[in-house]
Amino acid sequence: MKIFSLSRTVTFGLLLAALAASAGRAANPPVDGVLRVSPVNPRYFTDNSGRAVYLTGSHTWSNFCEIWNGAPVVFDYEAYLDWLERYNHNFFRLWTWENATWSSSESDTLRDRYGPPLLYPRTGPGLALDSLPRFDVSRFNEAFFSRLRERVELAQRRGFYVQVMLFQGWSIQHKSEQPLKPGQGNPWKGHPFNRNNNINGIDGDLDHDGQGQEAYTLRVPGINELQKAYIRRVIDTLNDLDNYIYEICNESDTTGVAWHYAMIDYIHQYEKAKPKQHPVVTTVPWPFGDNRTLYGSPAEAVAPNCAGEQKLYKEVFPPADGRKVVFLDTDHLWGIGGNADWAWKAFISGCNPMFMDPLMTLTHIPPLDMFPPDSVWEPLRVALGQTRMFAERMDLIAMAPHPELASSGFCLASERERLVYVGGGGAVSADLSAMPGELTVEWFSPSLGAVTDIWQVRGGGKLELRAPYEGPAVLYIHR
C-alpha cells in the first residue's frame, strides 16, 4: 500500500556526492586493515570495521607493464586512478606480463610489442629470439619491484584495492592453436623461460612443442624454485600494505591445477612469518577450465568462467553460497563483454563483478578497431559504481541472495533490508512476510542514474509494486 510518494529525482552523481559528504569522506574511504573473509558472511571480505568490503571496478592490460607497438607509450597511472574514482570503482587487477614480445600468426616472426618493466634483466651474453640481450633469470630487475611498490602504495593512499597478478598464463601458449583465440601468435617465443631467451639453461618447454605449459606445472623444479623466489620478493615488497590480494595466474593451462594449489600454499606458508596475511584468489584455467578446481583450492577467493555453458554467469546467476568470495570477471566470461544488466545481476547474486576494460583512451593499444568504442562500455562502468553505492548504503554483511523473495529472481535480503533488481522494469512481487511494520521503498533507475520515488508501505506480506519509469529498475526496501 502506497502511503505517500515524494515527487523528486536524485541523480546518481548528486546522490553519491551527498552520501560521501554525509560520511565526511572522499569518494574512496581510507583502507582500514588487511582484507579477510568475513566470518559472518563469507561471500564478502571484511576489514577492521567488520563491515562488508564490496569490491568492484575496471581493469586494463597496461596498468602495470607498458604495452608498446612501435613508439613507446607511457600509461598514465594516476589518470587511471582518477578515472576509476569518477565511476565510484574501488578495485582493479594489476596486470603483469612475462613475455617481452610475441610472434604474429602470419609470419611467425617476433613483433615489437614489449612490456617493461619486465621481471628479469636483459644482460646477455647472446641474443634472445627478439634480437635483444638474453635474460638472466637468476637476478631480478629492480625496476619491476620499485614500480610494484609505488603503484600498490599509491592505490592504498587513494582507497583502492588491488589484485596483484603474479603470473601470466597468456605468455606460455601458442594462441594460433587455441580454439577460442585463433590468429594471435605465440608469446612463448618472447618468454624468459624459453631456452633460447635466457643465459641460465632454463627450459620450460620439456616436450619441445614450441609452447611452455610445463612452466606452470610442478614438472620443472628449477622453474618452481625461481617462481617461489619471485613470490617471496613480492611479499617482502608489499607485506606492510593492506590494500591488496594475490592472484596466482591469469589464463594458466588446465594442466597446472596442482601448481596453482602449490603456489597458493606457498604464499600462505611464507606470509605466516610476516606481520600481515593477505587473501589469495585463484582464477579459472584457460581454455575450458573447470570451476570445481577453484572451489577445491586453498584460495580464499575464486574467479570462475562460464564452464562451457554460454549462459552461466552471463544470463544465469547461481547465488553465491559462501564457500569462497566470488569475483565475476568479464575477462573469464567474454574477454571483453558485459553490460549494466549483467553488473546488477552479478552484485545481487552475492558476487563482486569486475570489467576487463579495453579503455582505449588510456591504453593506446592498436589496433583501435579490435573493440567497440569506449562509449559502448559506459553503462557497464556506471552500473558497477552504482552497485557499490548501494553496497555501502546497506548493511551488506547481513545480506544474502534470496531469489525466491522477488518475482524477478534477483533479491539481496536481510531482516531489515531488501534490494531487488527488475531487469525489464515494470511490476515485481516482493515477499515481505519477514519484514512487518512500516517500511520505506525507493525506486532507483540505473539508466537515469536517479532515485525517482520514495514511498512508505506496510510489510508483513507480499506486495505488488510497479516501477514509476520504463526500463531496468532497482527496488530498495528498508526500515
Short mmCIF file of C-alpha atoms in Angstrom, two decimals:
data_model
loop_
_atom_site.label_atom_id
_atom_site.label_comp_id
_atom_site.label_asym_id
_atom_site.label_seq_id
_atom_site.Cartn_x
_atom_site.Cartn_y
_atom_site.Cartn_z
CA MET A 1 0.00 0.00 0.00
CA LYS A 2 1.46 3.33 -1.06
CA ILE A 3 1.19 5.84 1.77
CA PHE A 4 2.97 8.71 0.07
CA SER A 5 5.27 9.43 -2.81
CA LEU A 6 7.95 12.08 -2.94
CA SER A 7 7.95 13.74 -6.31
CA ARG A 8 11.67 14.12 -6.77
CA THR A 9 14.56 12.76 -8.77
CA VAL A 10 18.01 12.46 -7.23
CA THR A 11 20.74 11.86 -9.80
CA PHE A 12 23.41 9.23 -9.19
CA GLY A 13 26.17 11.82 -9.11
CA LEU A 14 24.35 14.05 -6.63
CA LEU A 15 23.32 11.10 -4.50
CA LEU A 16 26.89 9.78 -4.46
CA ALA A 17 28.22 13.21 -3.51
CA ALA A 18 25.62 13.58 -0.79
CA LEU A 19 26.43 10.19 0.67
CA ALA A 20 30.15 10.95 0.62
CA ALA A 21 29.59 14.34 2.23
CA SER A 22 27.36 12.88 4.91
CA ALA A 23 30.06 10.35 5.75
CA GLY A 24 32.68 13.12 5.86
CA ARG A 25 34.98 11.37 3.40
CA ALA A 26 36.27 11.36 -0.15
CA ALA A 27 34.86 9.03 -2.84
CA ASN A 28 37.00 6.17 -1.50
CA PRO A 29 37.25 5.83 2.27
CA PRO A 30 40.65 5.03 3.76
CA VAL A 31 41.70 1.39 3.67
CA ASP A 32 41.00 0.01 7.15
CA GLY A 33 43.19 -3.05 7.60
CA VAL A 34 44.01 -6.17 5.63
CA LEU A 35 41.14 -7.87 3.85
CA ARG A 36 39.98 -11.20 5.23
CA VAL A 37 36.98 -13.39 4.58
CA SER A 38 34.12 -12.33 6.79
CA PRO A 39 33.29 -14.99 9.41
CA VAL A 40 29.76 -13.58 9.50
CA ASN A 41 29.13 -13.64 5.75
CA PRO A 42 31.90 -15.42 3.82
CA ARG A 43 30.56 -14.17 0.48
CA TYR A 44 32.48 -10.97 1.20
CA PHE A 45 35.75 -9.71 2.51
CA THR A 46 35.79 -7.54 5.59
CA ASP A 47 38.34 -5.31 7.34
CA ASN A 48 38.84 -3.84 10.81
CA SER A 49 35.37 -2.27 10.65
CA GLY A 50 33.60 -5.62 10.47
CA ARG A 51 31.52 -4.34 7.56
CA ALA A 52 31.47 -6.00 4.15
CA VAL A 53 34.10 -4.68 1.75
CA TYR A 54 32.44 -4.99 -1.65
CA LEU A 55 34.99 -4.88 -4.47
CA THR A 56 34.19 -3.77 -7.99
CA GLY A 57 35.89 -1.93 -10.83
CA SER A 58 37.52 -1.87 -14.24
CA HIS A 59 40.96 -3.24 -15.04
CA THR A 60 43.05 -2.95 -18.19
CA TRP A 61 46.11 -4.68 -19.66
CA SER A 62 48.74 -1.97 -19.39
CA ASN A 63 48.13 -0.65 -15.87
CA PHE A 64 51.46 -2.10 -14.67
CA CYS A 65 53.69 -3.13 -17.57
CA GLU A 66 53.77 -0.79 -20.53
CA ILE A 67 52.49 -2.23 -23.78
CA TRP A 68 54.15 -0.80 -26.85
CA ASN A 69 53.52 -1.26 -30.53
CA GLY A 70 56.11 0.82 -32.33
CA ALA A 71 56.86 4.03 -30.43
CA PRO A 72 56.90 3.78 -26.60
CA VAL A 73 53.69 4.85 -24.86
CA VAL A 74 53.64 5.51 -21.12
CA PHE A 75 50.47 4.54 -19.26
CA ASP A 76 49.25 7.38 -17.05
CA TYR A 77 48.58 5.51 -13.82
CA GLU A 78 47.42 8.49 -11.78
CA ALA A 79 44.98 9.45 -14.53
CA TYR A 80 43.73 5.86 -14.40
CA LEU A 81 43.06 6.13 -10.65
CA ASP A 82 41.29 9.45 -11.24
CA TRP A 83 39.18 7.77 -13.90
CA LEU A 84 38.25 4.86 -11.60
CA GLU A 85 37.30 7.26 -8.83
CA ARG A 86 34.92 9.15 -11.12
CA TYR A 87 33.00 5.92 -11.66
CA ASN A 88 32.97 5.06 -7.94
CA HIS A 89 35.14 1.98 -8.54
CA ASN A 90 37.38 0.73 -5.75
CA PHE A 91 39.15 -2.34 -7.16
CA PHE A 92 41.25 -3.47 -10.13
CA ARG A 93 43.63 -6.18 -11.28
CA LEU A 94 47.23 -5.06 -11.67
CA TRP A 95 48.36 -6.87 -14.81
CA THR A 96 51.81 -8.35 -15.21
CA TRP A 97 53.32 -9.66 -18.46
CA GLU A 98 56.08 -12.24 -18.67
CA ASN A 99 56.73 -12.33 -22.41
CA ALA A 100 58.76 -9.45 -23.82
CA THR A 101 57.25 -9.85 -27.27
CA TRP A 102 55.35 -12.38 -29.38
CA SER A 103 55.13 -13.57 -32.93
CA SER A 104 52.43 -12.83 -35.44
CA SER A 105 50.46 -15.78 -36.75
CA GLU A 106 51.06 -14.81 -40.35
CA SER A 107 54.86 -14.72 -40.43
CA ASP A 108 55.76 -16.35 -37.09
CA THR A 109 58.31 -13.58 -36.65
CA LEU A 110 58.63 -11.61 -33.45
CA ARG A 111 56.76 -8.30 -33.34
CA ASP A 112 57.94 -5.22 -31.47
CA ARG A 113 55.46 -5.44 -28.62
CA TYR A 114 57.11 -5.04 -25.22
CA GLY A 115 56.06 -4.83 -21.59
CA PRO A 116 58.60 -3.02 -19.41
CA PRO A 117 59.39 -3.25 -16.58
CA LEU A 118 59.99 -6.97 -17.09
CA LEU A 119 60.81 -9.20 -14.13
CA TYR A 120 64.31 -10.21 -15.21
CA PRO A 121 67.19 -8.08 -16.54
CA ARG A 122 68.40 -8.48 -20.12
CA THR A 123 72.12 -8.86 -19.58
CA GLY A 124 73.32 -11.26 -22.24
CA PRO A 125 75.69 -12.62 -23.33
CA GLY A 126 73.99 -13.58 -26.53
CA LEU A 127 70.73 -12.50 -28.11
CA ALA A 128 67.23 -13.78 -27.48
CA LEU A 129 64.79 -14.59 -30.28
CA ASP A 130 63.77 -10.94 -30.47
CA SER A 131 67.40 -9.90 -31.17
CA LEU A 132 67.78 -8.20 -27.77
CA PRO A 133 70.10 -9.47 -24.99
CA ARG A 134 69.12 -12.70 -23.28
CA PHE A 135 67.60 -12.67 -19.78
CA ASP A 136 69.45 -13.59 -16.61
CA VAL A 137 66.68 -15.32 -14.64
CA SER A 138 68.90 -15.72 -11.57
CA ARG A 139 68.52 -11.99 -10.91
CA PHE A 140 65.60 -9.59 -10.65
CA ASN A 141 65.00 -6.31 -12.44
CA GLU A 142 64.75 -3.87 -9.54
CA ALA A 143 62.60 -1.50 -11.59
CA PHE A 144 59.85 -4.14 -11.56
CA PHE A 145 59.59 -4.13 -7.77
CA SER A 146 60.02 -0.39 -7.48
CA ARG A 147 57.01 0.12 -9.73
CA LEU A 148 55.04 -2.60 -7.97
CA ARG A 149 55.55 -0.92 -4.61
CA GLU A 150 54.78 2.54 -5.95
CA ARG A 151 51.57 1.53 -7.67
CA VAL A 152 50.08 -0.52 -4.86
CA GLU A 153 51.09 2.07 -2.27
CA LEU A 154 49.57 4.93 -4.26
CA ALA A 155 46.40 2.91 -4.68
CA GLN A 156 46.25 2.43 -0.91
CA ARG A 157 46.67 6.14 -0.27
CA ARG A 158 43.68 6.73 -2.52
CA GLY A 159 41.49 4.00 -1.05
CA PHE A 160 41.75 1.43 -3.86
CA TYR A 161 42.16 -2.31 -3.51
CA VAL A 162 44.46 -4.13 -5.92
CA GLN A 163 44.52 -7.70 -7.19
CA VAL A 164 48.24 -8.28 -7.75
CA MET A 165 48.66 -10.68 -10.66
CA LEU A 166 51.75 -12.82 -10.09
CA PHE A 167 51.94 -14.96 -13.24
CA GLN A 168 50.63 -14.61 -16.78
CA GLY A 169 49.35 -17.74 -18.47
CA TRP A 170 48.83 -15.82 -21.71
CA SER A 171 52.59 -15.82 -22.06
CA ILE A 172 53.12 -19.57 -22.43
CA GLN A 173 50.83 -20.83 -25.20
CA HIS A 174 50.67 -20.56 -28.98
CA LYS A 175 47.44 -18.66 -29.47
CA SER A 176 47.03 -19.61 -33.12
CA GLU A 177 46.49 -23.20 -31.98
CA GLN A 178 43.88 -22.34 -29.36
CA PRO A 179 40.23 -22.90 -30.28
CA LEU A 180 38.95 -19.64 -28.81
CA LYS A 181 41.67 -17.20 -29.88
CA PRO A 182 42.97 -18.16 -33.31
CA GLY A 183 45.47 -15.97 -35.09
CA GLN A 184 47.03 -14.39 -32.01
CA GLY A 185 50.60 -15.67 -32.49
CA ASN A 186 52.97 -17.29 -29.99
CA PRO A 187 54.05 -15.28 -26.94
CA TRP A 188 56.21 -18.17 -25.68
CA LYS A 189 58.86 -17.09 -28.15
CA GLY A 190 59.32 -13.95 -26.05
CA HIS A 191 59.27 -15.62 -22.63
CA PRO A 192 62.35 -15.59 -20.36
CA PHE A 193 61.91 -19.32 -19.62
CA ASN A 194 62.21 -20.16 -23.31
CA ARG A 195 65.62 -21.87 -23.57
CA ASN A 196 66.57 -19.53 -26.42
CA ASN A 197 65.98 -16.43 -24.31
CA ASN A 198 67.98 -16.92 -21.10
CA ILE A 199 71.62 -17.47 -20.15
CA ASN A 200 70.84 -19.92 -17.36
CA GLY A 201 69.85 -23.05 -19.26
CA ILE A 202 66.23 -22.81 -18.07
CA ASP A 203 63.78 -24.60 -20.38
CA GLY A 204 60.04 -24.51 -19.77
CA ASP A 205 59.22 -26.50 -22.91
CA LEU A 206 60.01 -30.07 -21.91
CA ASP A 207 58.24 -31.69 -24.86
CA HIS A 208 59.69 -29.18 -27.35
CA ASP A 209 56.33 -28.37 -28.91
CA GLY A 210 57.05 -24.64 -29.10
CA GLN A 211 54.92 -23.81 -26.04
CA GLY A 212 55.67 -23.51 -22.33
CA GLN A 213 52.76 -25.07 -20.44
CA GLU A 214 55.23 -27.11 -18.42
CA ALA A 215 56.49 -23.90 -16.80
CA TYR A 216 53.19 -23.69 -14.88
CA THR A 217 53.29 -27.26 -13.58
CA LEU A 218 55.41 -29.00 -10.95
CA ARG A 219 57.43 -30.82 -13.61
CA VAL A 220 60.36 -28.39 -13.72
CA PRO A 221 61.71 -27.98 -10.16
CA GLY A 222 64.27 -25.38 -11.26
CA ILE A 223 61.49 -23.15 -12.59
CA ASN A 224 59.36 -23.73 -9.48
CA GLU A 225 62.24 -22.50 -7.30
CA LEU A 226 62.54 -19.36 -9.45
CA GLN A 227 58.80 -18.81 -9.09
CA LYS A 228 58.98 -19.18 -5.32
CA ALA A 229 61.87 -16.73 -5.14
CA TYR A 230 59.73 -14.26 -7.07
CA ILE A 231 56.75 -14.80 -4.74
CA ARG A 232 58.97 -14.18 -1.71
CA ARG A 233 60.23 -10.95 -3.24
CA VAL A 234 56.69 -9.73 -3.99
CA ILE A 235 55.60 -10.49 -0.44
CA ASP A 236 58.67 -8.77 1.02
CA THR A 237 57.94 -5.73 -1.17
CA LEU A 238 54.27 -5.34 -0.28
CA ASN A 239 53.54 -7.08 3.01
CA ASP A 240 53.20 -3.96 5.16
CA LEU A 241 50.40 -2.66 2.89
CA ASP A 242 46.76 -3.58 3.50
CA ASN A 243 45.03 -2.96 0.21
CA TYR A 244 45.84 -5.93 -1.96
CA ILE A 245 45.15 -9.59 -2.61
CA TYR A 246 47.24 -12.03 -4.63
CA GLU A 247 46.16 -13.55 -7.94
CA ILE A 248 48.18 -16.63 -8.82
CA CYS A 249 47.88 -16.61 -12.60
CA ASN A 250 45.82 -15.27 -15.46
CA GLU A 251 44.74 -17.86 -18.03
CA SER A 252 47.06 -20.67 -16.94
CA ASP A 253 46.83 -24.00 -18.74
CA THR A 254 44.44 -26.67 -17.47
CA THR A 255 47.41 -28.95 -16.72
CA GLY A 256 48.59 -26.59 -13.99
CA VAL A 257 45.94 -27.08 -11.26
CA ALA A 258 48.38 -28.79 -8.85
CA TRP A 259 50.86 -25.96 -9.49
CA HIS A 260 48.16 -23.41 -8.63
CA TYR A 261 47.46 -25.14 -5.34
CA ALA A 262 51.17 -25.35 -4.52
CA MET A 263 51.68 -21.62 -5.16
CA ILE A 264 48.67 -20.72 -3.01
CA ASP A 265 50.01 -22.87 -0.19
CA TYR A 266 53.44 -21.30 -0.57
CA ILE A 267 52.04 -17.76 -0.21
CA HIS A 268 50.15 -18.78 2.91
CA GLN A 269 53.21 -20.51 4.33
CA TYR A 270 55.61 -17.64 3.66
CA GLU A 271 53.25 -14.98 4.98
CA LYS A 272 52.73 -16.83 8.26
CA ALA A 273 56.02 -15.39 9.47
CA LYS A 274 55.13 -11.90 8.24
CA PRO A 275 53.20 -9.18 10.08
CA LYS A 276 50.24 -9.40 7.71
CA GLN A 277 48.47 -12.19 5.86
CA HIS A 278 46.65 -11.37 2.61
CA PRO A 279 43.97 -13.33 0.75
CA VAL A 280 44.65 -15.24 -2.45
CA VAL A 281 42.34 -15.51 -5.47
CA THR A 282 42.66 -18.30 -8.00
CA THR A 283 41.31 -17.68 -11.49
CA VAL A 284 39.99 -20.36 -13.78
CA PRO A 285 42.43 -22.02 -16.23
CA TRP A 286 42.02 -21.34 -19.94
CA PRO A 287 40.62 -22.66 -22.19
CA PHE A 288 37.83 -24.84 -20.80
CA GLY A 289 38.93 -24.70 -17.18
CA ASP A 290 36.80 -26.49 -14.61
CA ASN A 291 35.33 -24.25 -11.90
CA ARG A 292 35.34 -27.20 -9.49
CA THR A 293 39.11 -26.92 -9.29
CA LEU A 294 38.69 -23.37 -7.97
CA TYR A 295 36.34 -24.33 -5.15
CA GLY A 296 38.62 -27.22 -4.20
CA SER A 297 41.62 -24.92 -3.89
CA PRO A 298 43.12 -23.44 -0.69
CA ALA A 299 42.46 -19.91 -2.03
CA GLU A 300 40.10 -17.54 -0.22
CA ALA A 301 38.50 -16.26 -3.43
CA VAL A 302 37.77 -17.53 -6.93
CA ALA A 303 37.12 -16.09 -10.38
CA PRO A 304 35.11 -18.66 -12.41
CA ASN A 305 34.25 -18.93 -16.09
CA CYS A 306 31.03 -19.89 -17.85
CA ALA A 307 32.02 -23.58 -17.53
CA GLY A 308 31.29 -24.39 -21.15
CA GLU A 309 27.71 -23.23 -20.72
CA GLN A 310 27.45 -19.96 -22.56
CA LYS A 311 24.75 -18.65 -20.23
CA LEU A 312 26.37 -19.40 -16.86
CA TYR A 313 27.36 -16.14 -15.12
CA LYS A 314 26.24 -14.29 -18.22
CA GLU A 315 22.49 -14.84 -18.06
CA VAL A 316 22.19 -17.48 -15.31
CA PHE A 317 23.47 -16.46 -11.88
CA PRO A 318 23.55 -19.15 -9.20
CA PRO A 319 23.57 -17.33 -5.84
CA ALA A 320 26.97 -17.19 -4.13
CA ASP A 321 26.85 -19.73 -1.32
CA GLY A 322 29.79 -18.57 0.80
CA ARG A 323 32.22 -21.37 0.01
CA LYS A 324 34.53 -18.69 -1.45
CA VAL A 325 34.42 -14.99 -2.17
CA VAL A 326 33.41 -14.89 -5.84
CA PHE A 327 34.74 -12.41 -8.38
CA LEU A 328 32.76 -12.40 -11.61
CA ASP A 329 35.30 -11.02 -14.07
CA THR A 330 34.19 -10.45 -17.64
CA ASP A 331 37.72 -11.43 -18.69
CA HIS A 332 36.86 -15.06 -17.90
CA LEU A 333 33.36 -14.93 -19.37
CA TRP A 334 33.60 -12.93 -22.60
CA GLY A 335 37.09 -11.49 -22.60
CA ILE A 336 35.58 -8.11 -23.45
CA GLY A 337 31.86 -8.07 -22.78
CA GLY A 338 29.03 -7.48 -20.35
CA ASN A 339 26.57 -4.67 -19.77
CA ALA A 340 24.78 -2.83 -16.97
CA ASP A 341 22.17 -5.58 -16.59
CA TRP A 342 24.97 -8.10 -16.02
CA ALA A 343 26.60 -5.91 -13.34
CA TRP A 344 23.42 -5.64 -11.30
CA LYS A 345 22.61 -9.34 -11.53
CA ALA A 346 26.15 -10.29 -10.51
CA PHE A 347 26.02 -7.97 -7.50
CA ILE A 348 22.59 -9.10 -6.30
CA SER A 349 23.69 -12.73 -6.66
CA GLY A 350 26.26 -12.11 -3.92
CA CYS A 351 29.31 -11.73 -6.17
CA ASN A 352 31.89 -8.99 -6.79
CA PRO A 353 31.73 -8.01 -10.51
CA MET A 354 34.79 -6.80 -12.45
CA PHE A 355 35.11 -5.48 -16.01
CA MET A 356 38.01 -6.26 -18.35
CA ASP A 357 38.07 -2.79 -19.88
CA PRO A 358 39.84 -2.04 -23.19
CA LEU A 359 39.99 1.60 -22.03
CA MET A 360 41.42 2.82 -25.32
CA THR A 361 41.58 6.42 -24.14
CA LEU A 362 44.37 5.47 -21.72
CA THR A 363 45.95 2.29 -23.07
CA HIS A 364 46.62 3.39 -26.68
CA ILE A 365 46.89 -0.25 -27.75
CA PRO A 366 46.44 -0.55 -31.53
CA PRO A 367 44.54 -1.61 -33.50
CA LEU A 368 41.78 0.52 -32.06
CA ASP A 369 39.15 -1.23 -34.18
CA MET A 370 39.61 -4.51 -32.26
CA PHE A 371 36.85 -3.46 -29.88
CA PRO A 372 33.80 -1.23 -29.93
CA PRO A 373 34.42 2.39 -28.92
CA ASP A 374 34.64 3.34 -25.26
CA SER A 375 31.11 4.71 -25.30
CA VAL A 376 29.70 1.18 -25.66
CA TRP A 377 31.04 0.25 -22.22
CA GLU A 378 29.91 3.40 -20.45
CA PRO A 379 26.66 1.96 -19.00
CA LEU A 380 28.57 -1.01 -17.56
CA ARG A 381 31.20 1.19 -15.93
CA VAL A 382 28.49 3.39 -14.43
CA ALA A 383 26.48 0.39 -13.21
CA LEU A 384 29.46 -1.02 -11.32
CA GLY A 385 29.75 2.25 -9.41
CA GLN A 386 26.03 2.26 -8.75
CA THR A 387 26.16 -1.23 -7.23
CA ARG A 388 28.95 -0.07 -4.93
CA MET A 389 26.86 2.90 -3.84
CA PHE A 390 24.11 0.54 -2.67
CA ALA A 391 26.60 -1.92 -1.16
CA GLU A 392 27.88 0.85 1.08
CA ARG A 393 24.43 2.21 1.94
CA MET A 394 23.18 -1.18 3.09
CA ASP A 395 24.36 -3.44 5.87
CA LEU A 396 25.71 -5.82 3.25
CA ILE A 397 27.41 -8.10 5.78
CA ALA A 398 23.94 -9.15 6.96
CA MET A 399 22.56 -9.77 3.46
CA ALA A 400 22.42 -12.85 1.28
CA PRO A 401 20.94 -13.59 -2.14
CA HIS A 402 17.37 -14.87 -1.90
CA PRO A 403 15.94 -15.14 -5.42
CA GLU A 404 12.74 -16.70 -4.05
CA LEU A 405 11.78 -13.43 -2.32
CA ALA A 406 11.17 -11.49 -5.57
CA SER A 407 9.37 -12.47 -8.74
CA SER A 408 12.30 -11.12 -10.77
CA GLY A 409 14.57 -13.77 -9.20
CA PHE A 410 17.15 -11.21 -8.03
CA CYS A 411 16.98 -10.18 -4.40
CA LEU A 412 19.55 -9.48 -1.67
CA ALA A 413 17.87 -9.76 1.70
CA SER A 414 18.33 -9.40 5.45
CA GLU A 415 15.87 -8.96 8.30
CA ARG A 416 15.85 -5.20 7.76
CA GLU A 417 16.57 -4.70 4.06
CA ARG A 418 15.74 -5.91 0.57
CA LEU A 419 17.41 -4.95 -2.68
CA VAL A 420 15.55 -6.21 -5.75
CA TYR A 421 16.61 -5.91 -9.37
CA VAL A 422 13.94 -5.86 -12.05
CA GLY A 423 15.88 -6.13 -15.28
CA GLY A 424 12.99 -5.47 -17.62
CA GLY A 425 11.31 -2.93 -15.39
CA GLY A 426 7.57 -2.97 -14.83
CA ALA A 427 5.87 -4.82 -11.97
CA VAL A 428 7.51 -7.03 -9.37
CA SER A 429 6.17 -9.06 -6.47
CA ALA A 430 8.21 -8.82 -3.25
CA ASP A 431 7.77 -11.15 -0.30
CA LEU A 432 7.97 -9.01 2.85
CA SER A 433 6.47 -11.58 5.20
CA ALA A 434 9.55 -11.44 7.42
CA MET A 435 9.50 -7.61 7.48
CA PRO A 436 6.34 -6.47 9.27
CA GLY A 437 5.59 -2.87 10.02
CA GLU A 438 6.23 0.37 8.22
CA LEU A 439 8.92 0.27 5.53
CA THR A 440 10.48 2.73 3.12
CA VAL A 441 10.59 1.91 -0.59
CA GLU A 442 12.97 3.61 -3.02
CA TRP A 443 12.94 3.18 -6.78
CA PHE A 444 16.31 3.71 -8.44
CA SER A 445 16.71 3.88 -12.21
CA PRO A 446 20.13 2.60 -13.38
CA SER A 447 19.52 4.14 -16.80
CA LEU A 448 18.74 7.58 -15.39
CA GLY A 449 21.19 7.22 -12.53
CA ALA A 450 18.47 8.52 -10.24
CA VAL A 451 16.28 7.76 -7.26
CA THR A 452 12.92 8.66 -8.76
CA ASP A 453 10.44 7.92 -5.98
CA ILE A 454 10.43 7.25 -2.25
CA TRP A 455 7.34 5.64 -0.76
CA GLN A 456 6.21 4.16 2.50
CA VAL A 457 4.48 0.79 2.63
CA ARG A 458 3.41 -1.74 5.23
CA GLY A 459 5.28 -5.04 5.23
CA GLY A 460 4.32 -8.41 6.64
CA GLY A 461 3.08 -9.96 3.40
CA LYS A 462 3.54 -9.97 -0.33
CA LEU A 463 3.43 -6.70 -2.22
CA GLU A 464 2.93 -5.99 -5.89
CA LEU A 465 4.96 -2.94 -6.89
CA ARG A 466 5.50 -1.23 -10.20
CA ALA A 467 8.45 0.88 -11.22
CA PRO A 468 7.45 4.51 -11.92
CA TYR A 469 9.51 4.61 -15.14
CA GLU A 470 10.39 2.50 -18.15
CA GLY A 471 13.45 0.24 -18.26
CA PRO A 472 15.56 -1.57 -15.65
CA ALA A 473 14.69 -0.81 -12.04
CA VAL A 474 16.21 -1.29 -8.60
CA LEU A 475 13.86 -1.54 -5.65
CA TYR A 476 15.35 -0.79 -2.23
CA ILE A 477 13.16 -1.60 0.78
CA HIS A 478 14.36 -0.83 4.30
CA ARG A 479 13.24 0.22 7.75
#
